Amino acid sequence: MTMCLEMTTLGRQHIEAVLGYPPLIWRVLAPDEPGYFWYEVGQFTQLMNFPQHNQLVDDTAPAPDFDYAEGEGVREQFGKAWHGLHYLLTRSVWGGKPPMNFIINGGIPVPETDTGYGPVRMFDECQTQTIATAISKVDQVDLFGGFDCQEWMALAIYPVEWENWGRDKSIVYLRNYLMKLQSFIFNAAEHNVGLVMYVS
């Protein structure tokens, strides 16, 4: 099964709204599919022992929408490159030190969420600024200079296709996604908004 990373930008006000009422995260992740939101409302209502006929589970009502400011609600997909990017930035398969380990670790987990591979995580605008500063200092020569397909295969860096692709193709693949990642986070930092990310 393919595991892909997706990120969305979100401002502080909306991050706080989601943390206060977790089903709202589905208006961020799937704004065109209100059924996801209403399903999670039902699950959350049961979890919190709210009355079954509470207005919160009126799935005939319109699902709430966020009124995004400039820079919010911007989405980007990073495909299967997430694990390779994490390893490049941290030199750790699953760990690493903040802020460079942000792709896999850190942030604020949204309660009661699981998109298949862990919870949705959110980083506020201050954390996003810190990440942006850190990745602005990345030296691609250092990152890719010692790239070794066999090493990456032995470490099972997802998607574990490095030997089939070969060194040159693997580096092009990773470099393209690294530049996309930097551009996305720089744009979020410029608009002073946070990040929502998940693997599904």
Short mmCIF file of N, CA and C in Angstrom, two decimals, residues 38-189:
data_model
loop_
_atom_site.label_atom_id
_atom_site.label_comp_id
_atom_site.label_asym_id
_atom_site.label_seq_id
_atom_site.Cartn_x
_atom_site.Cartn_y
_atom_site.Cartn_z
N TRP A 38 -19.02 14.73 9.20
CA TRP A 38 -20.17 14.30 9.98
C TRP A 38 -19.95 12.93 10.62
N TYR A 39 -19.21 12.06 9.94
CA TYR A 39 -18.88 10.76 10.55
C TYR A 39 -18.05 10.97 11.82
N GLU A 40 -17.03 11.82 11.74
CA GLU A 40 -16.19 12.06 12.90
C GLU A 40 -16.94 12.78 14.00
N VAL A 41 -17.90 13.63 13.63
CA VAL A 41 -18.75 14.27 14.65
C VAL A 41 -19.49 13.20 15.44
N GLY A 42 -20.05 12.22 14.73
CA GLY A 42 -20.76 11.13 15.41
C GLY A 42 -19.85 10.35 16.33
N GLN A 43 -18.63 10.04 15.84
CA GLN A 43 -17.68 9.30 16.67
C GLN A 43 -17.28 10.11 17.90
N PHE A 44 -17.04 11.38 17.70
CA PHE A 44 -16.62 12.25 18.81
C PHE A 44 -17.74 12.42 19.81
N THR A 45 -18.97 12.53 19.32
CA THR A 45 -20.13 12.68 20.20
C THR A 45 -20.27 11.47 21.11
N GLN A 46 -20.08 10.28 20.55
CA GLN A 46 -20.16 9.06 21.36
C GLN A 46 -19.01 9.00 22.35
N LEU A 47 -17.82 9.35 21.89
CA LEU A 47 -16.64 9.30 22.75
C LEU A 47 -16.81 10.19 23.97
N MET A 48 -17.39 11.39 23.75
CA MET A 48 -17.54 12.35 24.83
C MET A 48 -18.85 12.17 25.60
N ASN A 49 -19.61 11.13 25.24
CA ASN A 49 -20.88 10.83 25.92
C ASN A 49 -21.89 11.96 25.80
N PHE A 50 -21.87 12.64 24.63
CA PHE A 50 -22.91 13.63 24.38
C PHE A 50 -24.22 12.90 24.06
N PRO A 51 -25.37 13.56 24.24
CA PRO A 51 -26.65 12.94 23.87
C PRO A 51 -26.66 12.55 22.40
N GLN A 52 -27.23 11.41 22.09
CA GLN A 52 -27.23 10.90 20.72
C GLN A 52 -27.97 11.81 19.75
N HIS A 53 -28.92 12.57 20.23
CA HIS A 53 -29.69 13.43 19.33
C HIS A 53 -29.25 14.88 19.43
N ASN A 54 -28.05 15.06 19.94
CA ASN A 54 -27.50 16.40 20.02
C ASN A 54 -27.41 17.02 18.63
N GLN A 55 -27.55 18.35 18.55
CA GLN A 55 -27.50 19.02 17.25
C GLN A 55 -26.18 18.79 16.53
N LEU A 56 -25.13 18.37 17.26
CA LEU A 56 -23.84 18.13 16.62
C LEU A 56 -23.89 17.02 15.59
N VAL A 57 -24.85 16.10 15.70
CA VAL A 57 -24.90 14.98 14.77
C VAL A 57 -26.01 15.16 13.74
N ASP A 58 -26.45 16.35 13.53
CA ASP A 58 -27.43 16.63 12.49
C ASP A 58 -26.72 16.71 11.14
N ASP A 59 -26.54 15.54 10.52
CA ASP A 59 -25.76 15.50 9.28
C ASP A 59 -26.55 16.01 8.08
N THR A 60 -27.77 16.52 8.32
CA THR A 60 -28.50 17.18 7.23
C THR A 60 -28.14 18.66 7.15
N ALA A 61 -27.49 19.15 8.20
CA ALA A 61 -27.08 20.56 8.22
C ALA A 61 -25.82 20.74 7.38
N PRO A 62 -25.59 21.95 6.87
CA PRO A 62 -24.34 22.19 6.13
C PRO A 62 -23.13 22.04 7.05
N ALA A 63 -22.09 21.44 6.54
CA ALA A 63 -20.86 21.33 7.32
C ALA A 63 -20.20 22.70 7.40
N PRO A 64 -19.62 23.04 8.55
CA PRO A 64 -18.99 24.36 8.67
C PRO A 64 -17.77 24.48 7.78
N ASP A 65 -17.53 25.67 7.30
CA ASP A 65 -16.36 25.94 6.48
C ASP A 65 -15.48 26.97 7.18
N PHE A 66 -14.17 26.88 6.95
CA PHE A 66 -13.25 27.87 7.47
C PHE A 66 -13.18 29.06 6.52
N ASP A 67 -13.13 30.23 7.09
CA ASP A 67 -12.93 31.44 6.30
C ASP A 67 -11.44 31.73 6.29
N TYR A 68 -10.76 31.21 5.29
CA TYR A 68 -9.32 31.29 5.25
C TYR A 68 -8.81 32.69 4.91
N ALA A 69 -7.75 33.08 5.60
CA ALA A 69 -7.03 34.30 5.24
C ALA A 69 -6.01 33.97 4.16
N GLU A 70 -5.37 34.98 3.62
CA GLU A 70 -4.38 34.76 2.58
C GLU A 70 -3.26 33.86 3.11
N GLY A 71 -2.92 32.87 2.33
CA GLY A 71 -1.85 31.95 2.72
C GLY A 71 -2.35 30.70 3.41
N GLU A 72 -3.61 30.69 3.83
CA GLU A 72 -4.19 29.50 4.48
C GLU A 72 -4.86 28.59 3.45
N GLY A 73 -4.99 27.33 3.83
CA GLY A 73 -5.72 26.38 2.99
C GLY A 73 -4.96 25.98 1.73
N VAL A 74 -3.67 26.26 1.69
CA VAL A 74 -2.84 25.87 0.55
C VAL A 74 -2.39 24.43 0.77
N ARG A 75 -2.60 23.58 -0.22
CA ARG A 75 -2.29 22.16 -0.07
C ARG A 75 -1.17 21.76 -1.01
N GLU A 76 -0.37 20.80 -0.55
CA GLU A 76 0.68 20.25 -1.39
C GLU A 76 0.90 18.79 -1.04
N GLN A 77 1.20 18.00 -2.05
CA GLN A 77 1.46 16.59 -1.85
C GLN A 77 2.94 16.30 -2.13
N PHE A 78 3.49 15.41 -1.32
CA PHE A 78 4.91 15.07 -1.44
C PHE A 78 5.11 13.58 -1.72
N GLY A 79 4.05 12.94 -2.15
CA GLY A 79 4.13 11.56 -2.60
C GLY A 79 4.84 10.64 -1.63
N LYS A 80 5.65 9.76 -2.20
CA LYS A 80 6.35 8.76 -1.39
C LYS A 80 7.74 9.23 -0.96
N ALA A 81 8.04 10.50 -1.21
CA ALA A 81 9.39 11.01 -0.92
C ALA A 81 9.60 11.36 0.54
N TRP A 82 8.54 11.34 1.34
CA TRP A 82 8.62 11.83 2.72
C TRP A 82 9.71 11.16 3.55
N HIS A 83 9.85 9.82 3.43
CA HIS A 83 10.83 9.13 4.28
C HIS A 83 12.25 9.46 3.83
N GLY A 84 12.45 9.52 2.53
CA GLY A 84 13.77 9.90 2.02
C GLY A 84 14.15 11.31 2.43
N LEU A 85 13.19 12.23 2.37
CA LEU A 85 13.45 13.61 2.79
C LEU A 85 13.79 13.66 4.28
N HIS A 86 13.05 12.91 5.06
CA HIS A 86 13.34 12.86 6.50
C HIS A 86 14.76 12.37 6.75
N TYR A 87 15.13 11.32 6.06
CA TYR A 87 16.48 10.77 6.27
C TYR A 87 17.56 11.75 5.81
N LEU A 88 17.33 12.40 4.70
CA LEU A 88 18.30 13.40 4.22
C LEU A 88 18.50 14.52 5.24
N LEU A 89 17.39 14.98 5.83
CA LEU A 89 17.46 16.13 6.73
C LEU A 89 17.96 15.77 8.13
N THR A 90 17.79 14.51 8.54
CA THR A 90 18.13 14.13 9.92
C THR A 90 19.25 13.11 10.03
N ARG A 91 19.50 12.37 8.95
CA ARG A 91 20.42 11.22 8.98
C ARG A 91 19.99 10.21 10.03
N SER A 92 18.70 10.13 10.24
CA SER A 92 18.10 9.15 11.14
C SER A 92 16.92 8.51 10.42
N VAL A 93 16.76 7.20 10.57
CA VAL A 93 15.68 6.51 9.86
C VAL A 93 14.31 6.95 10.37
N TRP A 94 14.15 7.03 11.68
CA TRP A 94 12.84 7.41 12.24
C TRP A 94 12.93 8.50 13.30
N GLY A 95 14.13 8.86 13.72
CA GLY A 95 14.28 9.83 14.79
C GLY A 95 14.76 11.18 14.30
N GLY A 96 15.87 11.64 14.89
CA GLY A 96 16.43 12.93 14.52
C GLY A 96 16.04 14.03 15.49
N LYS A 97 16.77 15.13 15.39
CA LYS A 97 16.55 16.25 16.30
C LYS A 97 15.66 17.32 15.66
N PRO A 98 14.84 17.96 16.49
CA PRO A 98 14.03 19.07 15.97
C PRO A 98 14.93 20.26 15.63
N PRO A 99 14.55 21.11 14.71
CA PRO A 99 13.28 21.04 13.96
C PRO A 99 13.33 20.19 12.70
N MET A 100 14.52 19.63 12.37
CA MET A 100 14.68 18.93 11.11
C MET A 100 13.89 17.62 11.03
N ASN A 101 13.43 17.12 12.16
CA ASN A 101 12.68 15.85 12.16
C ASN A 101 11.19 16.05 11.98
N PHE A 102 10.77 17.23 11.54
CA PHE A 102 9.35 17.59 11.52
C PHE A 102 8.50 16.72 10.61
N ILE A 103 9.08 16.12 9.59
CA ILE A 103 8.28 15.33 8.65
C ILE A 103 7.65 14.12 9.34
N ILE A 104 8.36 13.54 10.29
CA ILE A 104 7.86 12.35 10.98
C ILE A 104 7.50 12.62 12.43
N ASN A 105 8.20 13.55 13.06
CA ASN A 105 8.02 13.78 14.50
C ASN A 105 7.66 15.24 14.79
N GLY A 106 7.20 15.47 16.02
CA GLY A 106 6.95 16.83 16.48
C GLY A 106 5.57 17.33 16.11
N GLY A 107 5.35 18.58 16.44
CA GLY A 107 4.05 19.17 16.21
C GLY A 107 3.05 18.78 17.28
N ILE A 108 1.82 19.17 17.07
CA ILE A 108 0.73 18.87 18.02
C ILE A 108 -0.21 17.87 17.36
N PRO A 109 -0.31 16.64 17.89
CA PRO A 109 -1.24 15.68 17.30
C PRO A 109 -2.68 16.12 17.50
N VAL A 110 -3.49 15.99 16.48
CA VAL A 110 -4.92 16.28 16.61
C VAL A 110 -5.57 15.08 17.28
N PRO A 111 -6.22 15.25 18.43
CA PRO A 111 -6.79 14.11 19.17
C PRO A 111 -7.76 13.30 18.32
N GLU A 112 -7.71 12.00 18.53
CA GLU A 112 -8.65 11.06 17.91
C GLU A 112 -8.61 11.11 16.39
N THR A 113 -7.42 11.33 15.82
CA THR A 113 -7.30 11.27 14.36
C THR A 113 -6.28 10.21 13.98
N ASP A 114 -6.57 9.52 12.90
CA ASP A 114 -5.63 8.55 12.35
C ASP A 114 -5.96 8.40 10.87
N THR A 115 -5.06 8.80 10.02
CA THR A 115 -5.29 8.72 8.58
C THR A 115 -4.70 7.44 7.99
N GLY A 116 -4.41 6.49 8.86
CA GLY A 116 -3.87 5.21 8.41
C GLY A 116 -2.46 4.97 8.91
N TYR A 117 -1.71 6.05 9.12
CA TYR A 117 -0.31 5.92 9.56
C TYR A 117 0.00 6.93 10.65
N GLY A 118 -0.87 6.99 11.62
CA GLY A 118 -0.66 7.91 12.73
C GLY A 118 -1.57 9.12 12.67
N PRO A 119 -1.48 9.97 13.69
CA PRO A 119 -2.38 11.12 13.79
C PRO A 119 -2.00 12.24 12.83
N VAL A 120 -2.96 13.10 12.56
CA VAL A 120 -2.68 14.36 11.88
C VAL A 120 -1.91 15.23 12.88
N ARG A 121 -0.87 15.92 12.39
CA ARG A 121 -0.06 16.77 13.26
C ARG A 121 -0.10 18.21 12.75
N MET A 122 -0.05 19.15 13.70
CA MET A 122 -0.10 20.56 13.35
C MET A 122 1.07 21.30 13.98
N PHE A 123 1.62 22.24 13.23
CA PHE A 123 2.69 23.10 13.70
C PHE A 123 2.20 24.54 13.61
N ASP A 124 2.31 25.29 14.71
CA ASP A 124 1.83 26.66 14.67
C ASP A 124 2.81 27.54 13.88
N GLU A 125 2.47 28.81 13.75
CA GLU A 125 3.28 29.69 12.89
C GLU A 125 4.69 29.89 13.41
N CYS A 126 4.87 29.84 14.74
CA CYS A 126 6.21 30.00 15.31
C CYS A 126 7.08 28.78 14.99
N GLN A 127 6.50 27.60 15.14
CA GLN A 127 7.22 26.38 14.79
C GLN A 127 7.54 26.34 13.30
N THR A 128 6.61 26.81 12.49
CA THR A 128 6.82 26.84 11.04
C THR A 128 7.96 27.77 10.68
N GLN A 129 8.04 28.91 11.36
CA GLN A 129 9.15 29.83 11.12
C GLN A 129 10.48 29.18 11.46
N THR A 130 10.50 28.43 12.55
CA THR A 130 11.73 27.74 12.97
C THR A 130 12.15 26.71 11.94
N ILE A 131 11.17 25.95 11.43
CA ILE A 131 11.46 24.95 10.39
C ILE A 131 11.98 25.63 9.14
N ALA A 132 11.34 26.72 8.74
CA ALA A 132 11.74 27.44 7.53
C ALA A 132 13.19 27.92 7.64
N THR A 133 13.53 28.45 8.79
CA THR A 133 14.91 28.93 9.00
C THR A 133 15.90 27.78 8.89
N ALA A 134 15.55 26.65 9.48
CA ALA A 134 16.46 25.50 9.47
C ALA A 134 16.67 24.95 8.06
N ILE A 135 15.59 24.79 7.30
CA ILE A 135 15.74 24.18 5.98
C ILE A 135 16.31 25.17 4.96
N SER A 136 16.31 26.46 5.30
CA SER A 136 16.92 27.45 4.39
C SER A 136 18.44 27.30 4.38
N LYS A 137 18.97 26.64 5.39
CA LYS A 137 20.43 26.48 5.50
C LYS A 137 20.92 25.15 4.93
N VAL A 138 20.01 24.38 4.35
CA VAL A 138 20.37 23.07 3.81
C VAL A 138 21.32 23.24 2.62
N ASP A 139 22.38 22.47 2.61
CA ASP A 139 23.35 22.46 1.51
C ASP A 139 23.14 21.18 0.72
N GLN A 140 22.65 21.31 -0.51
CA GLN A 140 22.35 20.12 -1.31
C GLN A 140 23.59 19.30 -1.63
N VAL A 141 24.73 19.94 -1.74
CA VAL A 141 25.97 19.19 -1.99
C VAL A 141 26.24 18.24 -0.84
N ASP A 142 26.07 18.74 0.39
CA ASP A 142 26.27 17.89 1.56
C ASP A 142 25.21 16.79 1.63
N LEU A 143 23.97 17.14 1.31
CA LEU A 143 22.89 16.17 1.41
C LEU A 143 23.07 14.99 0.47
N PHE A 144 23.42 15.29 -0.77
CA PHE A 144 23.44 14.25 -1.79
C PHE A 144 24.84 13.72 -2.13
N GLY A 145 25.86 14.35 -1.57
CA GLY A 145 27.21 13.95 -1.92
C GLY A 145 27.53 12.49 -1.64
N GLY A 146 27.03 12.00 -0.52
CA GLY A 146 27.34 10.62 -0.15
C GLY A 146 26.19 9.66 -0.39
N PHE A 147 25.25 10.04 -1.26
CA PHE A 147 24.07 9.19 -1.48
C PHE A 147 24.49 7.83 -2.01
N ASP A 148 23.97 6.79 -1.38
CA ASP A 148 24.32 5.41 -1.74
C ASP A 148 23.04 4.58 -1.78
N CYS A 149 22.68 4.09 -2.95
CA CYS A 149 21.45 3.30 -3.10
C CYS A 149 21.43 2.07 -2.21
N GLN A 150 22.56 1.38 -2.13
CA GLN A 150 22.61 0.16 -1.33
C GLN A 150 22.41 0.44 0.15
N GLU A 151 22.99 1.55 0.61
CA GLU A 151 22.79 1.94 2.02
C GLU A 151 21.31 2.20 2.29
N TRP A 152 20.67 2.94 1.39
CA TRP A 152 19.26 3.28 1.59
C TRP A 152 18.39 2.03 1.53
N MET A 153 18.75 1.09 0.68
CA MET A 153 17.99 -0.17 0.62
C MET A 153 18.15 -0.94 1.92
N ALA A 154 19.37 -0.99 2.44
CA ALA A 154 19.64 -1.73 3.68
C ALA A 154 18.89 -1.12 4.85
N LEU A 155 18.72 0.20 4.83
CA LEU A 155 17.99 0.88 5.90
C LEU A 155 16.48 0.86 5.68
N ALA A 156 16.04 0.33 4.54
CA ALA A 156 14.61 0.25 4.19
C ALA A 156 13.97 1.63 4.19
N ILE A 157 14.66 2.60 3.58
CA ILE A 157 14.08 3.93 3.44
C ILE A 157 12.98 3.85 2.40
N TYR A 158 11.76 4.15 2.80
CA TYR A 158 10.61 4.08 1.91
C TYR A 158 10.79 5.05 0.74
N PRO A 159 10.43 4.65 -0.48
CA PRO A 159 9.69 3.44 -0.89
C PRO A 159 10.55 2.25 -1.28
N VAL A 160 11.81 2.23 -0.87
CA VAL A 160 12.71 1.09 -1.09
C VAL A 160 12.78 0.69 -2.57
N GLU A 161 12.94 1.68 -3.41
CA GLU A 161 13.10 1.43 -4.84
C GLU A 161 14.40 2.03 -5.37
N TRP A 162 15.29 2.40 -4.49
CA TRP A 162 16.48 3.17 -4.85
C TRP A 162 17.40 2.42 -5.80
N GLU A 163 17.60 1.13 -5.56
CA GLU A 163 18.49 0.36 -6.44
C GLU A 163 17.90 0.23 -7.84
N ASN A 164 16.59 0.06 -7.92
CA ASN A 164 15.94 -0.03 -9.23
C ASN A 164 16.07 1.29 -9.99
N TRP A 165 15.94 2.39 -9.28
CA TRP A 165 16.02 3.70 -9.92
C TRP A 165 17.45 4.08 -10.27
N GLY A 166 18.40 3.67 -9.43
CA GLY A 166 19.79 4.08 -9.61
C GLY A 166 20.06 5.42 -8.94
N ARG A 167 21.33 5.73 -8.77
CA ARG A 167 21.73 6.92 -8.02
C ARG A 167 21.22 8.21 -8.64
N ASP A 168 21.43 8.39 -9.93
CA ASP A 168 21.06 9.66 -10.57
C ASP A 168 19.57 9.93 -10.51
N LYS A 169 18.76 8.92 -10.86
CA LYS A 169 17.31 9.10 -10.84
C LYS A 169 16.81 9.34 -9.42
N SER A 170 17.38 8.63 -8.46
CA SER A 170 16.97 8.80 -7.06
C SER A 170 17.25 10.22 -6.58
N ILE A 171 18.42 10.74 -6.92
CA ILE A 171 18.78 12.09 -6.49
C ILE A 171 17.87 13.13 -7.13
N VAL A 172 17.57 12.97 -8.42
CA VAL A 172 16.67 13.90 -9.09
C VAL A 172 15.29 13.88 -8.42
N TYR A 173 14.80 12.68 -8.13
CA TYR A 173 13.50 12.51 -7.47
C TYR A 173 13.48 13.24 -6.13
N LEU A 174 14.48 12.99 -5.31
CA LEU A 174 14.54 13.59 -3.98
C LEU A 174 14.76 15.10 -4.05
N ARG A 175 15.63 15.55 -4.95
CA ARG A 175 15.91 16.98 -5.06
C ARG A 175 14.65 17.75 -5.47
N ASN A 176 13.89 17.21 -6.39
CA ASN A 176 12.66 17.89 -6.82
C ASN A 176 11.69 18.06 -5.67
N TYR A 177 11.54 17.01 -4.87
CA TYR A 177 10.62 17.10 -3.74
C TYR A 177 11.18 17.98 -2.63
N LEU A 178 12.50 17.98 -2.47
CA LEU A 178 13.10 18.86 -1.46
C LEU A 178 12.83 20.32 -1.81
N MET A 179 13.00 20.68 -3.07
CA MET A 179 12.75 22.06 -3.48
C MET A 179 11.28 22.43 -3.32
N LYS A 180 10.39 21.47 -3.61
CA LYS A 180 8.96 21.71 -3.41
C LYS A 180 8.65 21.91 -1.92
N LEU A 181 9.28 21.10 -1.08
CA LEU A 181 9.09 21.20 0.37
C LEU A 181 9.56 22.56 0.88
N GLN A 182 10.75 22.97 0.46
CA GLN A 182 11.28 24.26 0.89
C GLN A 182 10.37 25.40 0.44
N SER A 183 9.95 25.38 -0.80
CA SER A 183 9.08 26.43 -1.33
C SER A 183 7.78 26.52 -0.55
N PHE A 184 7.20 25.36 -0.25
CA PHE A 184 5.92 25.33 0.47
C PHE A 184 6.06 25.91 1.87
N ILE A 185 7.11 25.51 2.58
CA ILE A 185 7.29 25.97 3.95
C ILE A 185 7.72 27.43 3.99
N PHE A 186 8.54 27.86 3.04
CA PHE A 186 8.90 29.27 2.98
C PHE A 186 7.66 30.13 2.76
N ASN A 187 6.77 29.66 1.92
CA ASN A 187 5.54 30.41 1.64
C ASN A 187 4.65 30.49 2.89
N ALA A 188 4.57 29.37 3.63
CA ALA A 188 3.79 29.38 4.88
C ALA A 188 4.39 30.36 5.88
N ALA A 189 5.73 30.34 6.00
CA ALA A 189 6.40 31.25 6.93
C ALA A 189 6.19 32.70 6.52
#
